[in-house]
mmCIF file of C-alpha atoms and ligand atoms in Angstrom:
data_model
loop_
_atom_site.group_PDB
_atom_site.id
_atom_site.type_symbol
_atom_site.label_atom_id
_atom_site.label_comp_id
_atom_site.label_asym_id
_atom_site.label_seq_id
_atom_site.Cartn_x
_atom_site.Cartn_y
_atom_site.Cartn_z
ATOM 1 C CA MET A 1 -5.912 12.181 23.779
ATOM 2 C CA LYS A 2 -3.910 9.817 21.614
ATOM 3 C CA THR A 3 -6.792 7.606 20.472
ATOM 4 C CA GLN A 4 -8.753 10.497 18.990
ATOM 5 C CA GLU A 5 -5.604 11.684 17.216
ATOM 6 C CA LEU A 6 -5.161 8.224 15.748
ATOM 7 C CA ILE A 7 -8.773 8.090 14.594
ATOM 8 C CA ASN A 8 -8.437 11.543 13.040
ATOM 9 C CA THR A 9 -5.283 10.532 11.176
ATOM 10 C CA ALA A 10 -6.844 7.307 9.914
ATOM 11 C CA ASN A 11 -9.876 9.218 8.641
ATOM 12 C CA ALA A 12 -7.711 11.950 7.101
ATOM 13 C CA LEU A 13 -6.094 9.322 4.870
ATOM 14 C CA PHE A 14 -9.528 8.902 3.215
ATOM 15 C CA ALA A 15 -10.226 12.614 2.718
ATOM 16 C CA GLY A 16 -12.118 13.558 -0.449
ATOM 17 C CA ASP A 17 -10.934 11.596 -3.459
ATOM 18 C CA LYS A 18 -7.354 11.309 -2.235
ATOM 19 C CA GLY A 19 -5.293 8.212 -1.532
ATOM 20 C CA LEU A 20 -1.804 7.047 -0.679
ATOM 21 C CA LEU A 21 1.395 6.662 -2.613
ATOM 22 C CA ALA A 22 3.474 3.658 -1.558
ATOM 23 C CA MET A 23 7.014 4.927 -2.088
ATOM 24 C CA ASP A 24 8.415 2.511 0.471
ATOM 25 C CA GLU A 25 10.224 0.102 -1.822
ATOM 26 C CA SER A 26 13.092 -1.441 0.095
ATOM 27 C CA THR A 27 16.556 -0.950 -1.377
ATOM 28 C CA SER A 28 16.484 -4.333 -3.098
ATOM 29 C CA THR A 29 13.008 -3.797 -4.610
ATOM 30 C CA CYS A 30 13.867 -0.261 -5.739
ATOM 31 C CA ASN A 31 17.127 -1.481 -7.284
ATOM 32 C CA LYS A 32 15.293 -4.270 -9.092
ATOM 33 C CA ARG A 33 12.831 -1.774 -10.592
ATOM 34 C CA PHE A 34 15.663 0.631 -11.463
ATOM 35 C CA ALA A 35 17.516 -2.197 -13.221
ATOM 36 C CA GLU A 36 14.419 -2.970 -15.304
ATOM 37 C CA ALA A 37 14.126 0.718 -16.270
ATOM 38 C CA GLY A 38 17.860 1.046 -17.025
ATOM 39 C CA ILE A 39 18.550 3.330 -14.051
ATOM 40 C CA PRO A 40 21.820 2.969 -12.074
ATOM 41 C CA GLN A 41 21.224 1.313 -8.703
ATOM 42 C CA THR A 42 22.951 3.692 -6.290
ATOM 43 C CA ILE A 43 21.863 5.530 -3.167
ATOM 44 C CA GLU A 44 22.115 8.870 -5.027
ATOM 45 C CA TYR A 45 19.809 7.727 -7.841
ATOM 46 C CA ARG A 46 17.324 6.423 -5.268
ATOM 47 C CA ARG A 47 17.496 9.796 -3.489
ATOM 48 C CA ALA A 48 17.101 11.738 -6.743
ATOM 49 C CA TYR A 49 14.087 9.632 -7.713
ATOM 50 C CA ARG A 50 12.393 10.191 -4.368
ATOM 51 C CA GLU A 51 13.183 13.932 -4.672
ATOM 52 C CA LEU A 52 11.399 13.903 -8.033
ATOM 53 C CA ILE A 53 8.348 12.459 -6.270
ATOM 54 C CA VAL A 54 8.158 14.728 -3.233
ATOM 55 C CA THR A 55 8.779 17.905 -5.259
ATOM 56 C CA THR A 56 6.054 17.169 -7.828
ATOM 57 C CA PRO A 57 3.870 20.283 -8.066
ATOM 58 C CA LYS A 58 0.350 19.966 -6.628
ATOM 59 C CA LEU A 59 0.853 16.371 -5.490
ATOM 60 C CA GLY A 60 -0.960 17.272 -2.276
ATOM 61 C CA ASP A 61 -4.139 17.777 -4.334
ATOM 62 C CA CYS A 62 -4.059 14.046 -5.139
ATOM 63 C CA LEU A 63 -2.455 12.349 -2.142
ATOM 64 C CA SER A 64 -3.475 12.154 1.493
ATOM 65 C CA GLY A 65 -0.432 10.132 2.550
ATOM 66 C CA ALA A 66 2.884 8.765 1.352
ATOM 67 C CA ILE A 67 4.703 5.741 2.747
ATOM 68 C CA LEU A 68 8.438 6.208 3.180
ATOM 69 C CA TYR A 69 11.198 3.710 3.875
ATOM 70 C CA ASP A 70 13.949 3.905 6.490
ATOM 71 C CA GLU A 71 16.508 5.105 3.922
ATOM 72 C CA THR A 72 14.197 7.828 2.557
ATOM 73 C CA ILE A 73 12.933 9.197 5.857
ATOM 74 C CA TYR A 74 16.410 10.613 6.542
ATOM 75 C CA GLN A 75 16.979 11.910 3.002
ATOM 76 C CA ALA A 76 16.596 15.465 1.741
ATOM 77 C CA THR A 77 16.318 17.417 -1.505
ATOM 78 C CA LYS A 78 19.425 18.933 -3.114
ATOM 79 C CA ASP A 79 18.517 22.121 -1.229
ATOM 80 C CA GLY A 80 18.630 20.276 2.070
ATOM 81 C CA VAL A 81 14.899 20.001 2.868
ATOM 82 C CA LEU A 82 14.008 16.639 4.393
ATOM 83 C CA PHE A 83 11.576 14.662 2.215
ATOM 84 C CA ILE A 84 9.313 14.252 5.207
ATOM 85 C CA ASP A 85 9.111 18.050 5.507
ATOM 86 C CA LYS A 86 8.383 18.438 1.778
ATOM 87 C CA LEU A 87 5.470 16.038 2.203
ATOM 88 C CA LYS A 88 4.129 17.906 5.212
ATOM 89 C CA GLU A 89 4.438 21.231 3.328
ATOM 90 C CA ALA A 90 2.300 19.698 0.562
ATOM 91 C CA GLY A 91 -0.335 18.582 3.091
ATOM 92 C CA ILE A 92 0.571 14.906 2.652
ATOM 93 C CA ILE A 93 0.719 12.812 5.834
ATOM 94 C CA PRO A 94 4.047 10.975 6.076
ATOM 95 C CA GLY A 95 4.087 7.283 6.930
ATOM 96 C CA ILE A 96 6.804 4.669 7.224
ATOM 97 C CA LYS A 97 7.187 1.008 6.313
ATOM 98 C CA VAL A 98 8.429 -0.739 9.460
ATOM 99 C CA ASP A 99 8.516 -4.396 8.506
ATOM 100 C CA GLU A 100 11.908 -5.856 7.714
ATOM 101 C CA GLY A 101 10.882 -8.083 4.815
ATOM 102 C CA THR A 102 10.030 -11.750 4.711
ATOM 103 C CA ILE A 103 11.955 -14.855 5.752
ATOM 104 C CA ASN A 104 11.135 -18.563 5.417
ATOM 105 C CA LEU A 105 8.562 -19.716 7.964
ATOM 106 C CA ALA A 106 10.129 -22.607 9.868
ATOM 107 C CA GLY A 107 8.075 -25.771 9.541
ATOM 108 C CA PHE A 108 6.117 -24.502 6.519
ATOM 109 C CA PRO A 109 8.027 -25.136 3.276
ATOM 110 C CA GLY A 110 7.257 -22.533 0.613
ATOM 111 C CA GLU A 111 5.675 -20.075 3.046
ATOM 112 C CA LYS A 112 6.985 -16.834 4.514
ATOM 113 C CA ILE A 113 6.716 -14.807 7.688
ATOM 114 C CA THR A 114 7.436 -11.103 7.986
ATOM 115 C CA ALA A 115 10.313 -10.071 10.250
ATOM 116 C CA GLY A 116 10.719 -6.898 12.300
ATOM 117 C CA LEU A 117 8.906 -7.153 15.636
ATOM 118 C CA ASP A 118 12.156 -7.172 17.643
ATOM 119 C CA GLY A 119 13.035 -3.618 18.612
ATOM 120 C CA LEU A 120 9.919 -2.275 16.895
ATOM 121 C CA ASP A 121 8.857 -0.230 19.952
ATOM 122 C CA ASP A 122 12.073 1.796 19.792
ATOM 123 C CA ARG A 123 11.895 2.262 16.036
ATOM 124 C CA LEU A 124 8.283 3.468 16.251
ATOM 125 C CA ALA A 125 9.193 6.015 18.934
ATOM 126 C CA LYS A 126 12.012 7.295 16.710
ATOM 127 C CA TYR A 127 9.784 7.506 13.625
ATOM 128 C CA TYR A 128 7.128 9.373 15.605
ATOM 129 C CA GLN A 129 9.766 11.919 16.649
ATOM 130 C CA LEU A 130 10.756 12.295 12.999
ATOM 131 C CA GLY A 131 7.130 13.088 12.093
ATOM 132 C CA ALA A 132 5.671 9.812 10.799
ATOM 133 C CA ARG A 133 2.026 9.491 11.762
ATOM 134 C CA PHE A 134 1.211 6.121 10.262
ATOM 135 C CA ALA A 135 3.135 2.922 9.556
ATOM 136 C CA LYS A 136 2.840 -0.070 7.286
ATOM 137 C CA TRP A 137 3.616 -3.776 7.652
ATOM 138 C CA ARG A 138 3.185 -6.287 4.835
ATOM 139 C CA ALA A 139 2.465 -9.987 5.290
ATOM 140 C CA VAL A 140 2.777 -12.146 2.187
ATOM 141 C CA ILE A 141 0.519 -15.096 1.441
ATOM 142 C CA THR A 142 1.267 -17.295 -1.559
ATOM 143 C CA ILE A 143 -1.340 -19.476 -3.233
ATOM 144 C CA GLY A 144 -0.223 -22.923 -4.426
ATOM 145 C CA ALA A 145 -1.625 -26.426 -4.658
ATOM 146 C CA THR A 146 -1.266 -27.055 -0.915
ATOM 147 C CA ILE A 147 -0.707 -23.542 0.424
ATOM 148 C CA PRO A 148 -1.488 -21.319 2.205
ATOM 149 C CA THR A 149 -1.630 -23.499 5.298
ATOM 150 C CA ARG A 150 -3.677 -22.602 8.338
ATOM 151 C CA GLY A 151 -0.439 -22.350 10.358
ATOM 152 C CA ALA A 152 1.103 -19.788 8.025
ATOM 153 C CA ILE A 153 -2.052 -17.671 7.908
ATOM 154 C CA GLU A 154 -2.332 -17.655 11.709
ATOM 155 C CA ALA A 155 1.350 -16.825 12.258
ATOM 156 C CA ASN A 156 1.290 -13.960 9.756
ATOM 157 C CA MET A 157 -1.959 -12.455 10.982
ATOM 158 C CA HIS A 158 -0.848 -12.731 14.612
ATOM 159 C CA THR A 159 2.341 -10.871 13.709
ATOM 160 C CA LEU A 160 0.346 -8.147 11.921
ATOM 161 C CA ALA A 161 -1.855 -7.740 14.987
ATOM 162 C CA ARG A 162 1.144 -7.476 17.344
ATOM 163 C CA TYR A 163 2.635 -4.814 15.067
ATOM 164 C CA ALA A 164 -0.674 -2.926 14.986
ATOM 165 C CA ALA A 165 -0.950 -2.923 18.780
ATOM 166 C CA MET A 166 2.599 -1.561 19.109
ATOM 167 C CA CYS A 167 1.882 1.189 16.578
ATOM 168 C CA GLN A 168 -1.209 2.398 18.385
ATOM 169 C CA GLN A 169 0.695 2.437 21.662
ATOM 170 C CA ALA A 170 3.318 4.643 19.995
ATOM 171 C CA GLY A 171 0.698 7.091 18.646
ATOM 172 C CA ILE A 172 1.011 5.821 15.092
ATOM 173 C CA VAL A 173 -1.840 4.554 12.890
ATOM 174 C CA PRO A 174 -1.076 1.034 11.645
ATOM 175 C CA ILE A 175 -1.744 0.082 8.047
ATOM 176 C CA VAL A 176 -2.138 -3.688 8.051
ATOM 177 C CA GLU A 177 -1.286 -5.232 4.692
ATOM 178 C CA PRO A 178 -2.078 -8.923 4.240
ATOM 179 C CA GLU A 179 -1.119 -9.416 0.591
ATOM 180 C CA VAL A 180 -2.350 -12.511 -1.220
ATOM 181 C CA LEU A 181 0.034 -12.581 -4.175
ATOM 182 C CA MET A 182 -1.040 -12.683 -7.819
ATOM 183 C CA ASP A 183 1.773 -15.126 -8.643
ATOM 184 C CA GLY A 184 0.666 -18.465 -10.110
ATOM 185 C CA SER A 185 -2.343 -19.584 -12.120
ATOM 186 C CA HIS A 186 -5.153 -19.624 -9.528
ATOM 187 C CA SER A 187 -8.659 -18.473 -10.363
ATOM 188 C CA LEU A 188 -10.629 -15.514 -9.027
ATOM 189 C CA GLU A 189 -12.675 -17.971 -6.941
ATOM 190 C CA ARG A 190 -9.545 -19.389 -5.288
ATOM 191 C CA CYS A 191 -8.247 -15.865 -4.602
ATOM 192 C CA PHE A 192 -11.618 -15.053 -3.022
ATOM 193 C CA GLU A 193 -11.489 -18.127 -0.766
ATOM 194 C CA VAL A 194 -7.925 -17.451 0.415
ATOM 195 C CA THR A 195 -8.398 -13.686 0.833
ATOM 196 C CA ARG A 196 -11.547 -14.256 2.864
ATOM 197 C CA ASN A 197 -9.765 -16.749 5.163
ATOM 198 C CA VAL A 198 -6.819 -14.406 5.588
ATOM 199 C CA GLN A 199 -8.962 -11.374 6.411
ATOM 200 C CA HIS A 200 -11.159 -13.346 8.817
ATOM 201 C CA GLU A 201 -8.068 -14.461 10.682
ATOM 202 C CA LEU A 202 -6.604 -10.960 10.598
ATOM 203 C CA PHE A 203 -9.616 -9.375 12.283
ATOM 204 C CA HIS A 204 -9.795 -12.216 14.794
ATOM 205 C CA GLN A 205 -6.154 -11.570 15.722
ATOM 206 C CA LEU A 206 -6.608 -7.775 15.813
ATOM 207 C CA TYR A 207 -9.528 -8.254 18.202
ATOM 208 C CA THR A 208 -7.538 -10.688 20.373
ATOM 209 C CA GLN A 209 -4.607 -8.256 20.586
ATOM 210 C CA ASN A 210 -6.855 -5.335 21.684
ATOM 211 C CA VAL A 211 -6.230 -3.300 18.565
ATOM 212 C CA ASP A 212 -8.593 -0.334 18.159
ATOM 213 C CA LEU A 213 -10.337 -1.001 14.836
ATOM 214 C CA GLU A 214 -11.307 2.671 14.471
ATOM 215 C CA ALA A 215 -7.653 3.638 14.363
ATOM 216 C CA LEU A 216 -6.248 1.437 11.617
ATOM 217 C CA VAL A 217 -6.305 1.068 7.847
ATOM 218 C CA LEU A 218 -6.541 -2.215 5.931
ATOM 219 C CA LYS A 219 -4.352 -2.520 2.823
ATOM 220 C CA PRO A 220 -5.478 -5.663 1.030
ATOM 221 C CA ASN A 221 -5.091 -7.160 -2.408
ATOM 222 C CA MET A 222 -8.059 -7.059 -4.729
ATOM 223 C CA VAL A 223 -9.769 -10.386 -5.423
ATOM 224 C CA ILE A 224 -8.431 -11.124 -8.862
ATOM 225 C CA PRO A 225 -7.207 -14.098 -10.950
ATOM 226 C CA ALA A 226 -3.452 -14.821 -10.868
ATOM 227 C CA PHE A 227 -1.096 -13.544 -13.570
ATOM 228 C CA ASP A 228 -1.096 -16.944 -15.339
ATOM 229 C CA ALA A 229 -4.734 -17.864 -14.742
ATOM 230 C CA PRO A 230 -6.322 -19.455 -17.811
ATOM 231 C CA LYS A 231 -9.553 -17.498 -17.287
ATOM 232 C CA HIS A 232 -9.546 -13.734 -16.997
ATOM 233 C CA ALA A 233 -12.139 -11.703 -15.118
ATOM 234 C CA THR A 234 -13.935 -8.561 -16.177
ATOM 235 C CA ILE A 235 -13.422 -5.281 -14.350
ATOM 236 C CA ASP A 236 -16.871 -5.569 -12.753
ATOM 237 C CA GLU A 237 -16.252 -9.192 -11.675
ATOM 238 C CA VAL A 238 -13.097 -8.163 -9.830
ATOM 239 C CA ALA A 239 -14.869 -5.195 -8.228
ATOM 240 C CA HIS A 240 -17.815 -7.336 -7.164
ATOM 241 C CA ALA A 241 -15.680 -10.185 -5.734
ATOM 242 C CA THR A 242 -13.414 -7.753 -3.890
ATOM 243 C CA VAL A 243 -16.231 -5.810 -2.244
ATOM 244 C CA THR A 244 -18.153 -9.003 -1.385
ATOM 245 C CA CYS A 245 -15.054 -10.380 0.325
ATOM 246 C CA LEU A 246 -14.544 -7.142 2.281
ATOM 247 C CA LEU A 247 -18.203 -7.015 3.340
ATOM 248 C CA GLU A 248 -17.883 -10.548 4.710
ATOM 249 C CA THR A 249 -14.718 -9.861 6.681
ATOM 250 C CA VAL A 250 -14.087 -6.198 7.554
ATOM 251 C CA PRO A 251 -15.968 -4.700 10.529
ATOM 252 C CA ALA A 252 -17.788 -1.412 9.947
ATOM 253 C CA ALA A 253 -15.667 0.216 12.678
ATOM 254 C CA VAL A 254 -12.643 0.246 10.346
ATOM 255 C CA PRO A 255 -12.364 3.712 8.731
ATOM 256 C CA GLY A 256 -11.126 2.511 5.402
ATOM 257 C CA VAL A 257 -9.501 0.155 2.969
ATOM 258 C CA ALA A 258 -6.554 1.286 0.809
ATOM 259 C CA PHE A 259 -5.734 -1.273 -1.875
ATOM 260 C CA LEU A 260 -2.313 -2.369 -3.050
ATOM 261 C CA SER A 261 -2.017 -2.794 -6.820
ATOM 262 C CA GLY A 262 -0.038 -6.055 -6.672
ATOM 263 C CA GLY A 263 1.297 -5.969 -10.232
ATOM 264 C CA GLN A 264 -1.892 -4.886 -12.008
ATOM 265 C CA SER A 265 -1.345 -2.399 -14.822
ATOM 266 C CA PRO A 266 -1.919 1.258 -13.928
ATOM 267 C CA ALA A 267 -5.070 1.280 -16.094
ATOM 268 C CA ASP A 268 -6.480 -1.831 -14.377
ATOM 269 C CA GLY A 269 -5.676 -0.427 -10.938
ATOM 270 C CA ALA A 270 -7.718 2.672 -11.793
ATOM 271 C CA ALA A 271 -10.540 0.774 -13.531
ATOM 272 C CA HIS A 272 -11.067 -1.702 -10.671
ATOM 273 C CA LEU A 273 -11.215 1.006 -8.010
ATOM 274 C CA ASN A 274 -13.552 2.999 -10.226
ATOM 275 C CA ALA A 275 -15.916 0.052 -10.681
ATOM 276 C CA MET A 276 -16.116 -0.507 -6.919
ATOM 277 C CA HIS A 277 -17.160 3.102 -6.434
ATOM 278 C CA LYS A 278 -19.661 3.024 -9.269
ATOM 279 C CA LEU A 279 -21.239 -0.274 -8.240
ATOM 280 C CA TYR A 280 -21.362 0.343 -4.490
ATOM 281 C CA LYS A 281 -21.738 4.127 -4.149
ATOM 282 C CA GLY A 282 -23.303 4.954 -0.766
ATOM 283 C CA LYS A 283 -23.580 1.281 0.217
ATOM 284 C CA LEU A 284 -20.291 0.649 2.043
ATOM 285 C CA PRO A 285 -19.474 1.247 5.727
ATOM 286 C CA TRP A 286 -15.810 2.179 5.098
ATOM 287 C CA GLY A 287 -13.865 4.323 2.635
ATOM 288 C CA LEU A 288 -12.149 2.695 -0.342
ATOM 289 C CA THR A 289 -8.998 4.216 -1.750
ATOM 290 C CA PHE A 290 -5.607 3.362 -3.242
ATOM 291 C CA SER A 291 -2.169 2.801 -1.738
ATOM 292 C CA TYR A 292 -0.406 1.931 -4.980
ATOM 293 C CA SER A 293 3.265 1.707 -5.756
ATOM 294 C CA ARG A 294 3.707 0.144 -9.200
ATOM 295 C CA ALA A 295 0.301 1.180 -10.604
ATOM 296 C CA ILE A 296 1.267 4.817 -10.060
ATOM 297 C CA GLN A 297 5.041 4.817 -10.238
ATOM 298 C CA GLN A 298 5.925 2.455 -13.076
ATOM 299 C CA PRO A 299 5.260 4.920 -15.934
ATOM 300 C CA VAL A 300 7.034 7.639 -13.925
ATOM 301 C CA MET A 301 10.201 5.590 -13.541
ATOM 302 C CA ASP A 302 10.062 4.596 -17.212
ATOM 303 C CA LEU A 303 9.947 8.263 -18.259
ATOM 304 C CA TRP A 304 12.603 9.486 -15.830
ATOM 305 C CA ARG A 305 15.261 6.867 -16.617
ATOM 306 C CA GLY A 306 17.642 8.600 -14.206
ATOM 307 C CA LYS A 307 18.020 11.745 -16.341
ATOM 308 C CA ASP A 308 17.619 15.325 -15.061
ATOM 309 C CA GLU A 309 16.113 16.469 -18.372
ATOM 310 C CA ASN A 310 13.233 14.015 -17.853
ATOM 311 C CA VAL A 311 12.279 15.153 -14.344
ATOM 312 C CA GLU A 312 9.541 17.564 -15.409
ATOM 313 C CA LYS A 313 7.729 15.138 -17.693
ATOM 314 C CA ALA A 314 8.074 12.337 -15.128
ATOM 315 C CA GLN A 315 6.520 14.612 -12.504
ATOM 316 C CA LYS A 316 3.662 15.430 -14.875
ATOM 317 C CA MET A 317 3.119 11.692 -15.326
ATOM 318 C CA LEU A 318 3.087 11.174 -11.558
ATOM 319 C CA HIS A 319 0.464 13.878 -11.112
ATOM 320 C CA PHE A 320 -1.524 12.501 -14.049
ATOM 321 C CA ARG A 321 -1.554 8.904 -12.729
ATOM 322 C CA ALA A 322 -2.483 10.063 -9.240
ATOM 323 C CA SER A 323 -5.283 12.220 -10.615
ATOM 324 C CA LEU A 324 -6.660 9.230 -12.558
ATOM 325 C CA VAL A 325 -7.011 7.232 -9.346
ATOM 326 C CA ASN A 326 -8.636 10.272 -7.756
ATOM 327 C CA ALA A 327 -11.170 10.145 -10.598
ATOM 328 C CA ALA A 328 -11.611 6.413 -9.892
ATOM 329 C CA ARG A 329 -12.446 7.231 -6.281
ATOM 330 C CA ARG A 330 -15.194 9.505 -7.559
ATOM 331 C CA GLY A 331 -16.397 6.773 -9.953
ATOM 332 C CA GLU A 332 -15.535 9.093 -12.853
ATOM 333 C CA TYR A 333 -12.559 7.276 -14.396
ATOM 334 C CA THR A 334 -12.879 6.139 -18.026
ATOM 335 C CA PRO A 335 -10.269 4.271 -20.122
ATOM 336 C CA GLN A 336 -10.403 7.201 -22.579
ATOM 337 C CA MET A 337 -8.676 9.336 -19.938
ATOM 338 C CA GLU A 338 -5.560 7.214 -20.433
ATOM 339 C CA ALA A 339 -4.978 8.961 -23.746
HETATM 340 C C1 5MM B 1 2.634 -4.932 -2.311
HETATM 341 O O1 5MM B 1 3.490 -3.864 -2.232
HETATM 342 C C2 5MM B 1 2.974 -2.661 -1.703
HETATM 343 C C3 5MM B 1 2.101 -1.960 -2.702
HETATM 344 O O2 5MM B 1 2.795 -1.870 -3.922
HETATM 345 P P1 5MM B 1 2.055 -2.276 -5.278
HETATM 346 O O3 5MM B 1 0.934 -1.286 -5.431
HETATM 347 O O4 5MM B 1 3.117 -2.139 -6.315
HETATM 348 O O5 5MM B 1 1.569 -3.679 -5.109
HETATM 349 C C4 5MM B 1 4.162 -1.767 -1.360
HETATM 350 O O6 5MM B 1 3.836 -0.819 -0.378
HETATM 351 C C5 5MM B 1 5.293 -2.608 -0.899
HETATM 352 O O7 5MM B 1 5.040 -3.041 0.391
HETATM 353 C C6 5MM B 1 6.545 -1.791 -1.024
HETATM 354 O O8 5MM B 1 6.766 -1.518 -2.375
HETATM 355 C C7 5MM B 1 7.747 -2.424 -0.389
HETATM 356 O O9 5MM B 1 7.938 -3.700 -0.824
HETATM 357 P P2 5MM B 1 9.305 -4.434 -0.416
HETATM 358 O O10 5MM B 1 9.154 -5.800 -1.042
HETATM 359 O O11 5MM B 1 10.404 -3.648 -1.029
HETATM 360 O O12 5MM B 1 9.389 -4.462 1.066
#
């Protein structure tokens, strides 16, 4: 029975203190991060970096799932083992990013819509055959003086819901990612207001499109002030605002919420998740975990720098960062652990 399989997979992503690694950077995003770290931007360096990740010893103790990208799902280690098989060997559920990035939303200057619904059915069937058991689609919402508009929120959330329905039909658990960006100077209160509107609309659209809420995962931003906000927020303020927003918008039927890090530092990503678990232990209807890219990978990339002799220490860093967010899920993370 496909539905029960989907529900089981969605719940398995929240097992114990584990979480997800987003290693689904598109070629352009990966190249941009490589350029910043001084790593050559070629397909072989991208392959070697992803090999470093999937061959990290004991990574399966920390991760329940890993999100791949179309390029990586076909790639293999030097010894010829597909990355997807390495993940499965480690007990990590493989997933795949299926959106095709954002384009300008016609009629809404300054706002974006995510592309990729055309032909998605066929791509999902192919990814299922390859072994992917969950997928991810990211919608991007920007905060500005006059945006986001109602029209852009509705269009993006409708698209997310259509994607989610197609995934479930293909036997794949959809991760729905409505990301309210941290770009700009908006306050925590403004982020709360926009995130709440976005998530309300998302669940309205998921309901309208007959998406089974027990067989999906929400991947939201935390409610946090923008990068250039004049007023900062404490760790507990972010945790409190984020959980309040989720309680007001996310039905209890949803198995869990796996946060994106959105440009937070690795230490902040761990501290915020930790505070949510400490403050709300036993009081939430869904699981709360991580689905971080930068807040786990940035220090790894900085150590590797494209050099074979750095692989071992970069892998140790990857395991270390993942284990810190595991501790955060248990409410046991402390800043002292960073040392
Ligand atoms: C928001 O990005 C997602 C989470 O990453 P962070 O924890 O760094 O915020 C991530 O899964 C993202 O969707 C991928 O990195 C792919 O992004 P692009 O822009 O390359 O499609």
